XYZ file of C-alpha atoms in Angstrom:
665
model
C -77.037 -53.740 -26.587
C -78.422 -56.430 -24.275
C -81.749 -55.356 -22.771
C -82.029 -54.911 -19.029
C -83.658 -57.852 -17.223
C -86.797 -55.817 -16.560
C -87.060 -55.119 -20.288
C -87.117 -58.771 -21.260
C -90.689 -59.645 -22.186
C -92.197 -63.028 -22.730
C -92.727 -64.385 -26.215
C -96.458 -64.462 -25.611
C -96.509 -60.776 -24.754
C -94.232 -60.038 -27.683
C -96.755 -61.654 -30.000
C -99.502 -59.412 -28.638
C -97.533 -56.186 -28.973
C -94.980 -56.647 -31.751
C -97.294 -58.286 -34.256
C -99.621 -55.225 -34.501
C -96.573 -52.990 -34.887
C -95.225 -55.054 -37.785
C -98.676 -54.940 -39.391
C -98.667 -51.137 -39.031
C -95.174 -50.902 -40.576
C -96.204 -53.040 -43.536
C -99.292 -50.885 -44.109
C -97.186 -47.706 -43.948
C -94.527 -48.919 -46.404
C -96.938 -50.594 -48.858
C -97.688 -47.426 -50.941
C -93.959 -47.044 -51.625
C -93.299 -50.565 -52.886
C -93.613 -49.622 -56.555
C -91.256 -46.641 -56.176
C -88.586 -48.220 -53.983
C -85.621 -50.141 -55.388
C -86.182 -53.887 -55.460
C -83.445 -54.591 -52.920
C -85.086 -52.340 -50.313
C -88.398 -54.170 -50.778
C -86.600 -57.506 -50.362
C -84.770 -56.087 -47.339
C -88.042 -55.198 -45.620
C -89.632 -58.530 -46.577
C -86.662 -60.453 -45.138
C -86.458 -58.529 -41.846
C -90.171 -58.639 -41.135
C -90.362 -62.243 -42.301
C -87.682 -63.250 -39.811
C -89.474 -61.378 -37.044
C -92.766 -63.107 -37.831
C -91.006 -66.478 -37.899
C -89.438 -65.680 -34.527
C -92.874 -64.991 -33.036
C -93.889 -68.444 -34.264
C -90.765 -70.457 -33.471
C -88.969 -68.487 -30.781
C -85.834 -67.893 -32.849
C -83.365 -65.535 -31.137
C -83.200 -61.837 -31.919
C -80.130 -60.659 -33.848
C -77.337 -59.562 -31.521
C -76.268 -55.946 -31.244
C -73.274 -56.569 -33.520
C -75.480 -58.038 -36.238
C -77.933 -55.142 -35.930
C -75.072 -52.641 -36.308
C -73.803 -54.504 -39.374
C -77.282 -54.509 -40.892
C -77.585 -50.777 -40.266
C -74.251 -49.973 -41.922
C -75.012 -52.304 -44.839
C -78.395 -50.647 -45.389
C -76.929 -47.142 -45.319
C -74.144 -48.130 -47.700
C -76.658 -49.614 -50.110
C -78.777 -46.482 -49.880
C -75.833 -44.192 -50.666
C -74.803 -46.339 -53.615
C -78.347 -46.411 -54.959
C -78.970 -42.666 -54.662
C -75.416 -41.409 -55.138
C -76.517 -39.101 -57.962
C -78.950 -37.128 -55.849
C -80.609 -37.219 -52.469
C -84.291 -36.531 -52.953
C -87.652 -37.767 -51.815
C -87.037 -41.348 -52.944
C -83.805 -41.519 -50.926
C -85.596 -40.203 -47.847
C -88.393 -42.747 -48.191
C -85.800 -45.473 -48.746
C -84.051 -44.496 -45.502
C -87.358 -44.591 -43.640
C -88.105 -48.050 -45.054
C -84.682 -49.368 -43.995
C -85.209 -48.065 -40.464
C -88.724 -49.505 -40.332
C -87.393 -52.913 -41.397
C -84.728 -53.128 -38.660
C -86.625 -51.437 -35.848
C -88.647 -54.545 -34.765
C -85.324 -56.176 -33.776
C -84.825 -53.667 -30.966
C -88.099 -53.087 -29.197
C -87.315 -54.524 -25.732
C -89.147 -51.821 -23.806
C -92.367 -49.882 -24.002
C -90.419 -46.748 -24.922
C -88.851 -48.458 -27.945
C -92.220 -49.688 -29.120
C -93.726 -46.196 -28.818
C -90.806 -44.741 -30.792
C -91.523 -47.290 -33.515
C -95.156 -46.217 -33.548
C -94.105 -42.572 -34.031
C -91.765 -43.654 -36.835
C -94.708 -45.415 -38.460
C -96.876 -42.281 -38.325
C -94.058 -40.334 -39.985
C -93.749 -43.022 -42.642
C -97.455 -42.702 -43.405
C -97.053 -38.982 -44.136
C -94.433 -39.741 -46.782
C -97.187 -41.338 -48.881
C -97.963 -37.790 -50.013
C -94.583 -37.804 -51.771
C -96.142 -40.252 -54.225
C -99.629 -38.923 -54.659
C -102.292 -36.774 -53.050
C -105.183 -38.487 -54.795
C -108.388 -39.361 -52.996
C -107.457 -43.037 -52.973
C -104.066 -42.284 -51.421
C -105.683 -40.259 -48.643
C -108.235 -43.005 -47.983
C -105.421 -45.525 -47.712
C -103.461 -43.198 -45.417
C -106.512 -43.010 -43.156
C -106.629 -46.810 -43.082
C -102.913 -46.946 -42.297
C -103.347 -44.428 -39.466
C -106.166 -46.599 -38.106
C -103.928 -49.712 -38.150
C -101.100 -47.823 -36.437
C -103.405 -46.311 -33.814
C -104.781 -49.780 -33.086
C -101.214 -50.993 -32.536
C -100.550 -48.054 -30.222
C -103.679 -48.822 -28.189
C -102.670 -52.464 -28.119
C -99.236 -51.899 -26.588
C -100.603 -49.428 -24.040
C -103.469 -51.678 -23.017
C -102.326 -55.265 -23.589
C -105.047 -56.649 -21.366
C -107.799 -55.274 -23.573
C -109.282 -57.421 -26.295
C -108.307 -56.808 -29.904
C -111.836 -55.730 -30.825
C -111.813 -53.178 -28.014
C -108.457 -51.834 -29.222
C -109.844 -51.443 -32.729
C -112.951 -49.712 -31.451
C -110.930 -47.270 -29.358
C -108.654 -46.511 -32.311
C -111.690 -45.789 -34.467
C -113.106 -43.498 -31.798
C -109.839 -41.561 -31.574
C -109.746 -41.066 -35.345
C -113.387 -39.987 -35.458
C -112.694 -37.394 -32.757
C -109.684 -36.088 -34.689
C -111.416 -35.662 -38.065
C -113.210 -32.370 -37.237
C -109.910 -30.840 -36.133
C -108.271 -32.047 -39.354
C -111.010 -30.396 -41.412
C -110.694 -27.106 -39.530
C -106.910 -27.062 -39.905
C -107.187 -27.816 -43.612
C -109.522 -24.886 -44.154
C -108.029 -22.181 -41.957
C -104.363 -23.009 -41.274
C -102.307 -20.647 -43.454
C -101.269 -22.407 -46.625
C -97.877 -21.719 -48.130
C -97.339 -20.913 -51.808
C -94.748 -23.691 -51.979
C -94.297 -26.881 -50.061
C -93.890 -26.864 -46.283
C -90.582 -25.201 -45.252
C -89.977 -24.530 -48.956
C -88.628 -28.036 -49.517
C -89.004 -29.176 -53.094
C -88.240 -32.599 -54.436
C -86.204 -32.132 -57.631
C -86.836 -35.729 -58.652
C -90.595 -35.548 -58.526
C -92.384 -35.390 -61.825
C -91.263 -35.989 -65.327
C -91.761 -34.141 -68.514
C -92.700 -35.581 -71.835
C -90.263 -33.215 -73.490
C -86.756 -32.130 -72.745
C -84.861 -29.282 -74.359
C -83.776 -31.599 -77.132
C -85.945 -33.325 -79.728
C -83.997 -36.302 -80.990
C -85.155 -39.181 -83.163
C -86.868 -41.778 -81.025
C -87.596 -39.378 -78.173
C -91.360 -39.122 -78.721
C -91.785 -42.680 -79.998
C -90.298 -43.865 -76.681
C -93.116 -42.026 -74.885
C -95.758 -43.793 -76.962
C -95.587 -46.748 -74.567
C -96.230 -44.577 -71.503
C -99.965 -44.499 -70.920
C -99.874 -42.443 -67.708
C -101.787 -39.131 -67.779
C -99.806 -35.983 -68.580
C -102.739 -33.701 -67.774
C -106.527 -33.568 -67.730
C -108.652 -30.858 -69.320
C -112.145 -29.568 -68.699
C -113.812 -27.118 -71.058
C -116.126 -24.314 -70.162
C -118.157 -25.036 -73.287
C -118.000 -27.728 -75.957
C -114.896 -29.819 -76.539
C -113.155 -28.756 -79.762
C -112.991 -31.051 -82.768
C -110.215 -33.695 -82.842
C -108.235 -31.790 -85.515
C -108.060 -28.815 -83.113
C -106.684 -30.756 -80.143
C -103.053 -29.697 -80.578
C -101.531 -29.005 -77.132
C -98.675 -26.542 -77.462
C -95.701 -26.840 -75.111
C -92.305 -26.050 -76.648
C -90.916 -24.638 -79.893
C -87.635 -25.839 -81.446
C -85.773 -23.455 -83.748
C -82.216 -24.815 -83.768
C -81.153 -27.854 -85.747
C -77.779 -29.597 -85.992
C -78.769 -32.094 -88.643
C -80.101 -34.658 -86.176
C -81.587 -32.996 -83.061
C -83.722 -29.890 -82.627
C -83.315 -27.495 -79.708
C -85.227 -24.390 -78.614
C -83.760 -20.965 -79.136
C -83.770 -18.845 -75.989
C -86.731 -16.544 -75.648
C -85.474 -13.017 -76.141
C -88.691 -11.688 -74.783
C -91.302 -12.871 -72.338
C -94.297 -10.889 -71.270
C -96.954 -11.341 -68.614
C -99.832 -13.324 -69.955
C -102.103 -10.839 -71.718
C -105.734 -10.363 -70.870
C -106.925 -12.460 -73.771
C -107.442 -10.241 -76.768
C -108.567 -12.441 -79.626
C -108.252 -11.792 -83.294
C -111.304 -11.257 -85.402
C -110.914 -14.695 -87.003
C -109.946 -16.616 -83.916
C -112.181 -18.472 -81.494
C -111.515 -18.168 -77.797
C -111.751 -21.457 -75.936
C -111.506 -21.410 -72.161
C -110.224 -24.619 -70.626
C -108.897 -25.679 -67.234
C -105.913 -27.995 -67.035
C -104.868 -30.142 -64.085
C -101.273 -30.891 -64.911
C -99.281 -33.745 -63.416
C -95.865 -32.859 -61.903
C -93.441 -32.368 -64.792
C -90.370 -30.926 -63.046
C -90.417 -28.327 -65.813
C -91.647 -24.769 -66.251
C -93.519 -25.535 -69.464
C -97.310 -25.327 -69.348
C -99.492 -27.071 -71.871
C -102.349 -25.246 -73.580
C -104.444 -25.578 -76.685
C -102.656 -24.162 -79.693
C -102.392 -21.121 -79.295
C -102.741 -19.658 -75.797
C -103.628 -15.989 -75.390
C -104.601 -15.875 -71.713
C -103.329 -17.838 -68.779
C -102.762 -17.867 -65.028
C -101.204 -14.776 -63.432
C -98.157 -16.752 -62.286
C -97.192 -17.596 -65.890
C -95.491 -15.681 -68.693
C -96.017 -15.841 -72.417
C -92.878 -16.451 -74.453
C -92.336 -14.853 -77.828
C -93.012 -18.229 -79.439
C -96.466 -18.182 -77.868
C -95.796 -20.838 -75.313
C -96.720 -20.565 -71.649
C -94.153 -20.906 -68.913
C -94.632 -21.034 -65.185
C -92.412 -18.853 -63.034
C -91.483 -21.997 -61.065
C -91.088 -25.630 -61.930
C -94.234 -27.735 -61.783
C -93.295 -30.190 -59.027
C -96.799 -30.909 -57.820
C -100.160 -31.339 -59.450
C -101.156 -27.888 -60.684
C -104.437 -26.491 -61.889
C -104.750 -23.455 -64.136
C -107.171 -21.934 -66.630
C -106.174 -20.902 -70.133
C -107.924 -19.190 -73.027
C -106.626 -20.195 -76.453
C -107.270 -18.898 -79.899
C -108.059 -21.856 -82.130
C -106.467 -20.941 -85.411
C -103.983 -22.770 -87.584
C -102.148 -19.536 -88.276
C -101.465 -16.199 -86.711
C -98.897 -13.501 -86.370
C -98.592 -12.509 -82.769
C -96.168 -9.715 -83.404
C -93.879 -11.181 -80.762
C -91.679 -13.264 -83.024
C -89.583 -12.467 -86.039
C -88.651 -15.083 -88.664
C -85.910 -12.960 -90.140
C -83.030 -15.167 -91.224
C -84.450 -18.172 -89.368
C -84.116 -20.417 -92.435
C -80.519 -19.318 -92.974
C -79.655 -19.938 -89.331
C -81.158 -23.415 -89.344
C -79.331 -24.391 -92.525
C -76.105 -22.941 -91.155
C -76.527 -25.067 -88.023
C -76.731 -28.291 -90.003
C -73.553 -27.649 -91.998
C -72.989 -30.141 -94.834
C -75.336 -32.755 -93.386
C -78.282 -34.221 -95.285
C -77.311 -32.849 -98.731
C -79.727 -35.075 -100.681
C -82.732 -33.925 -98.667
C -81.680 -30.317 -99.065
C -81.364 -30.732 -102.822
C -84.790 -32.393 -102.984
C -86.406 -29.519 -101.097
C -84.892 -26.919 -103.384
C -86.004 -28.831 -106.452
C -89.598 -29.022 -105.208
C -89.513 -25.305 -104.356
C -88.725 -24.468 -107.976
C -92.428 -24.956 -108.699
C -94.352 -21.735 -109.022
C -96.681 -20.769 -106.192
C -97.196 -18.903 -103.002
C -95.503 -19.804 -99.756
C -98.444 -21.939 -98.719
C -98.545 -23.683 -102.079
C -94.828 -24.472 -101.942
C -95.257 -25.857 -98.433
C -98.049 -28.071 -99.713
C -95.865 -29.269 -102.583
C -93.276 -30.476 -100.063
C -95.981 -32.033 -97.917
C -97.291 -33.886 -100.969
C -93.923 -35.591 -101.259
C -94.673 -37.408 -97.981
C -98.257 -38.129 -99.024
C -97.403 -39.503 -102.460
C -94.448 -41.698 -101.541
C -94.549 -44.971 -99.557
C -93.756 -43.599 -96.120
C -94.811 -45.690 -93.115
C -95.891 -44.386 -89.733
C -93.963 -46.625 -87.300
C -92.584 -46.510 -83.775
C -89.220 -48.231 -84.117
C -87.357 -46.167 -86.659
C -84.314 -44.367 -85.240
C -82.326 -42.108 -87.528
C -78.738 -43.179 -87.930
C -75.657 -42.338 -89.948
C -73.945 -39.043 -90.716
C -76.957 -37.892 -92.769
C -79.969 -39.174 -90.811
C -82.602 -37.254 -92.779
C -81.216 -38.562 -96.069
C -81.486 -42.083 -94.654
C -85.069 -41.447 -93.622
C -86.244 -39.696 -96.810
C -84.596 -41.975 -99.363
C -83.957 -45.332 -97.626
C -86.006 -46.365 -94.581
C -89.080 -44.161 -95.021
C -90.291 -45.378 -91.616
C -90.724 -42.992 -88.767
C -92.804 -41.499 -85.979
C -94.083 -37.938 -85.749
C -90.690 -36.483 -84.769
C -89.096 -37.997 -87.894
C -91.669 -36.404 -90.219
C -91.708 -33.066 -88.370
C -87.911 -32.866 -88.378
C -87.581 -33.726 -92.077
C -90.488 -31.484 -93.154
C -89.207 -28.473 -91.204
C -85.706 -28.945 -92.600
C -87.022 -29.208 -96.148
C -89.104 -26.046 -95.736
C -86.092 -24.125 -94.520
C -84.078 -25.607 -97.388
C -86.721 -24.210 -99.716
C -86.307 -20.787 -98.138
C -89.475 -20.952 -96.030
C -88.782 -20.263 -92.320
C -90.078 -23.254 -90.377
C -89.772 -24.683 -86.887
C -90.867 -27.760 -84.936
C -93.473 -27.522 -82.172
C -93.636 -30.126 -79.410
C -96.676 -30.957 -77.333
C -99.516 -33.445 -77.460
C -102.219 -34.359 -79.931
C -105.655 -35.656 -79.017
C -107.195 -36.681 -75.717
C -109.433 -39.419 -74.412
C -112.860 -38.337 -73.218
C -113.940 -39.559 -69.800
C -117.704 -40.053 -70.271
C -118.339 -39.796 -66.536
C -116.639 -36.444 -66.096
C -116.908 -34.847 -69.556
C -113.194 -34.046 -69.567
C -110.217 -35.138 -71.632
C -107.356 -37.274 -70.386
C -104.170 -36.478 -72.301
C -101.609 -39.196 -71.758
C -97.829 -39.165 -72.204
C -98.345 -41.540 -75.125
C -100.134 -38.744 -76.992
C -96.918 -36.698 -77.255
C -96.600 -35.215 -80.706
C -94.495 -32.923 -82.877
C -95.651 -30.830 -85.784
C -94.367 -27.957 -87.909
C -95.043 -24.245 -88.207
C -93.866 -22.297 -91.247
C -93.995 -18.541 -91.724
C -96.355 -17.205 -94.366
C -96.015 -13.447 -94.930
C -99.796 -13.172 -95.253
C -100.984 -15.503 -92.473
C -98.083 -15.542 -90.036
C -96.907 -18.732 -88.403
C -99.013 -21.523 -89.892
C -99.406 -25.044 -88.508
C -98.914 -27.957 -90.898
C -98.663 -31.526 -89.620
C -96.769 -33.954 -91.910
C -97.884 -36.900 -89.765
C -101.431 -36.228 -90.949
C -100.240 -36.609 -94.544
C -98.747 -40.049 -93.850
C -101.227 -41.298 -91.255
C -104.466 -39.244 -91.404
C -106.136 -41.460 -88.792
C -103.625 -40.283 -86.156
C -105.549 -37.009 -85.881
C -108.780 -38.855 -85.136
C -107.415 -41.745 -83.077
C -105.067 -41.631 -80.103
C -101.960 -43.859 -80.134
C -103.635 -46.250 -77.688
C -106.528 -46.776 -80.096
C -109.084 -44.662 -78.254
C -111.028 -42.043 -80.257
C -109.650 -38.541 -79.981
C -111.854 -36.038 -78.240
C -115.041 -38.079 -78.310
C -116.387 -40.947 -76.308
C -117.234 -43.063 -79.325
C -119.961 -45.533 -78.613
C -120.277 -45.599 -74.831
C -122.085 -48.918 -74.993
C -118.942 -50.462 -76.492
C -116.712 -49.357 -73.620
C -115.677 -52.452 -71.608
C -116.790 -52.672 -68.015
C -113.208 -52.456 -66.704
C -112.650 -49.270 -68.714
C -115.925 -47.849 -67.387
C -114.796 -48.558 -63.844
C -111.439 -46.852 -64.478
C -113.199 -43.817 -65.958
C -115.576 -43.651 -62.990
C -112.729 -43.819 -60.444
C -110.723 -41.268 -62.407
C -113.721 -38.900 -62.476
C -114.233 -39.198 -58.715
C -110.566 -38.602 -58.079
C -110.487 -35.577 -60.403
C -113.366 -33.978 -58.511
C -111.436 -34.505 -55.302
C -108.199 -33.135 -56.695
C -109.950 -30.111 -58.172
C -111.026 -29.230 -54.672
C -108.130 -30.574 -52.586
C -105.178 -29.717 -54.845
C -106.770 -26.521 -56.061
C -107.193 -25.190 -52.533
C -104.057 -23.068 -52.646
C -103.147 -20.136 -50.415
C -104.877 -17.831 -52.910
C -108.032 -19.943 -52.795
C -107.839 -19.949 -49.018
C -107.508 -16.185 -48.827
C -110.449 -15.774 -51.192
C -112.593 -18.194 -49.182
C -111.734 -16.550 -45.861
C -112.467 -13.118 -47.289
C -115.745 -14.258 -48.802
C -116.827 -15.945 -45.586
C -115.952 -12.843 -43.585
C -113.651 -14.718 -41.207
C -110.664 -12.491 -41.961
C -110.549 -9.520 -44.280
C -107.636 -9.420 -46.667
C -104.754 -7.393 -45.267
C -101.139 -7.904 -44.299
C -102.017 -9.003 -40.787
C -104.446 -11.671 -41.988
C -101.970 -14.544 -42.271
C -100.204 -13.934 -38.915
C -103.572 -13.452 -37.208
C -104.872 -16.667 -38.701
C -101.743 -18.537 -37.656
C -102.084 -17.141 -34.143
C -105.730 -18.174 -33.935
C -104.892 -21.625 -35.178
C -102.061 -22.090 -32.685
C -104.321 -20.805 -29.909
C -106.930 -23.332 -30.945
C -104.369 -26.118 -30.866
C -103.195 -25.007 -27.436
C -106.784 -25.036 -26.173
C -107.284 -28.499 -27.656
C -104.148 -29.814 -25.912
C -105.226 -28.191 -22.632
C -108.594 -29.968 -22.804
C -106.853 -33.267 -23.525
C -104.469 -32.861 -20.577
C -107.344 -31.962 -18.246
C -109.290 -34.950 -19.419
C -106.426 -37.415 -18.968
C -105.648 -35.984 -15.538
C -109.238 -36.417 -14.584
C -109.238 -39.970 -15.883
C -106.010 -40.704 -14.030
C -107.900 -40.235 -10.733
C -110.204 -43.207 -10.851
C -113.572 -43.077 -9.178
C -113.308 -46.787 -8.497
C -112.240 -47.137 -4.800
C -110.351 -50.351 -5.574
C -108.414 -48.697 -8.385
C -107.818 -45.642 -6.201
C -106.416 -47.834 -3.423
C -104.182 -49.681 -5.848
C -102.950 -46.342 -7.126
C -101.689 -45.560 -3.634
C -100.123 -49.024 -3.430
C -98.243 -48.582 -6.715
C -97.064 -45.158 -5.580
C -95.573 -46.676 -2.407
C -93.794 -49.434 -4.335
C -92.448 -46.862 -6.787
C -91.047 -44.797 -3.909
C -89.371 -47.986 -2.701
C -87.642 -48.440 -6.045
C -90.130 -50.917 -7.524
C -92.132 -49.024 -10.176
C -94.516 -51.074 -12.289
C -93.627 -51.367 -15.939
C -96.103 -50.161 -18.543
C -98.557 -52.908 -19.304
C -97.274 -55.151 -16.523
C -99.957 -57.355 -15.034
C -100.604 -57.646 -11.246
C -99.191 -61.159 -11.002
C -95.972 -60.246 -12.841
C -95.623 -57.126 -10.744
C -96.040 -59.056 -7.464
C -93.450 -61.593 -8.603
C -90.988 -58.836 -9.503
C -91.450 -57.056 -6.133
C -91.117 -60.165 -3.991
C -87.944 -61.065 -5.868
C -86.462 -57.696 -4.930
C -87.923 -57.482 -1.422
C -88.530 -60.957 0.034
C -89.359 -59.299 3.384
C -92.472 -57.792 1.768
C -93.616 -60.978 0.072
C -96.517 -61.675 2.445
C -97.874 -58.112 2.331
C -97.601 -57.826 -1.447
C -99.126 -61.242 -2.057
C -102.010 -60.490 0.283
C -102.725 -57.159 -1.436
C -102.579 -58.692 -4.888
C -104.806 -61.621 -3.927
C -107.402 -59.219 -2.541
C -107.142 -57.004 -5.603
C -107.570 -59.880 -8.080
C -110.492 -61.255 -6.094
C -112.227 -57.868 -6.018
C -111.505 -57.093 -9.640
C -112.727 -60.346 -11.112
C -115.441 -61.200 -8.591
C -118.883 -60.599 -10.000
C -120.478 -59.514 -6.718
C -119.376 -56.571 -4.609
C -117.573 -57.547 -1.382
C -117.448 -54.586 0.997
C -115.433 -56.487 3.628
C -112.707 -57.465 1.189
C -112.566 -53.892 -0.129
C -112.164 -52.549 3.402
C -109.408 -55.054 4.117
C -107.593 -54.070 0.900
C -107.749 -50.404 1.879
C -106.494 -51.167 5.384
C -103.603 -53.315 4.186
C -102.478 -50.688 1.704
C -102.680 -47.958 4.341
C -100.472 -50.010 6.666
C -98.140 -51.130 3.883
C -94.757 -49.563 4.506
C -92.043 -50.831 2.188
C -89.483 -48.480 3.774
C -89.163 -50.720 6.885
C -90.006 -54.367 7.736
C -93.693 -54.959 8.545
C -94.633 -54.775 12.191
C -97.661 -56.987 11.948
C -98.412 -60.073 9.905
C -101.765 -61.016 8.479
C -102.804 -64.534 7.870
């Protein structure tokens, strides 16, 4: 659409107003660059690059037809990219496409203000990526840049430094209100309006443990969760993080059997031989219900259940960073009374059919040795220890009998290869056994005294059933690569800081930043609706009852209404200037507006006079005289009472409804 003549602005003015807006858009989209498809990033770079070149060279704006074509092309690309599911990434992508094209159609003040509002909305979407301290600091910076742009387009005559100062003042005035709203505005158990992003988060484990699944995670060094301990950190050989149990096997992949019983997490009764270890986990979004805990959990958060395989599950998927406290019983064996191994070995062997016959025969031959269940399990484990097996990442199992290939041919594998083969051999020997998936180890942050457990530390081990001891943990990886228990896959020591003096400076800086951010997240992310209710009750603001939340919401809305009322009163007061010159010019502008010549936002006196005389040549002398007096009074250093009186008189006699009766010279 071609802009109306009054909406056409000069290139010089466009530089003053559009350039800050483009800077604000770039700052708002920047946090999403890593998560957006490459073509959307290039799209934004191209559109904004052309706009910046236009401000330099005066190139023409794209016509309406071209803008429509760009819009349709962007939407088509978005649908093709996210055709499998519309989630948070698709929404952010749509916002980025709109932000890229919007600078092409900002002919009027209204369009530029709409773009500013779009930018504020884009800034909020940064929380889709992260709610870390650093993200919030950057969002504050982005809000400052956008507010500066807003001040700039509403006060183009002001200097850039004054615009920045005013933007900073506005933000400083808003921060106390932000803090109050954070503390007292009713928090929801889920996300706002109950919207959940199904694409957010990823889990180290799926419901299928296939060869190569865990070894593929070994290259992912992002944190899976962080752990703080109430007392001392357990020894490295006790840092097994339990997440999922696999009890079905088809000869190649393991799958979990459905829990036939789940119970609320018990109150933490420990056995006489066990040691209770309380630890708090801040878990990254996993898009799964599984909760990690030290092997084996006996007490957990009230919103979790304990499965009959002694794994914790949340009642809802973990789609945001979640903090919870668990008590675990550190014991390599135990019979919880919740599970039954009856016929488990027969069921697993039946599930594999005729696959892996050589491995099955080997297991049965080893089991012919005399001994208890534990001794027979150790005999099978010795087979891995005494033969030239290699602990390696790239070793997929192939062929119709993948375990036979692994045991007798390649003898190279990662933890899932050894756990799968060992569990199958135990069942072949008549000893019920299953595979447990989770993590092993953890890197100590020396600045925060907590462990960082990364996706790369994913691990699988085996539990077999001993009639005397119950389900007993035995890790075949430790037989092949004993150092894996003491050293994390990335080379860092497990569960201890090692020699702090040997930690490189860059690693120290990362640890320090991670510790600061964890403190923030423990407070910010952990401030749930339950925490809020507890804090309000403890502070005596509102006693816990059914009316507390509605009353709090009402008080908050009343506070907001009072805040808006004060703002409106203040702006109304400021709109009536005490300056007599400004007050007189206010009356002048009101008369021209009634005559169909309203000033445009940000329009200077000279431009306004030129516009009015073009529309009403009969008023040219009066308007020019008023404007000359106004400019002289406004920019003259000394006060001129005579000129002020003449300005007031001319404006009082100014009557744009009919031709002037008297001329001034």
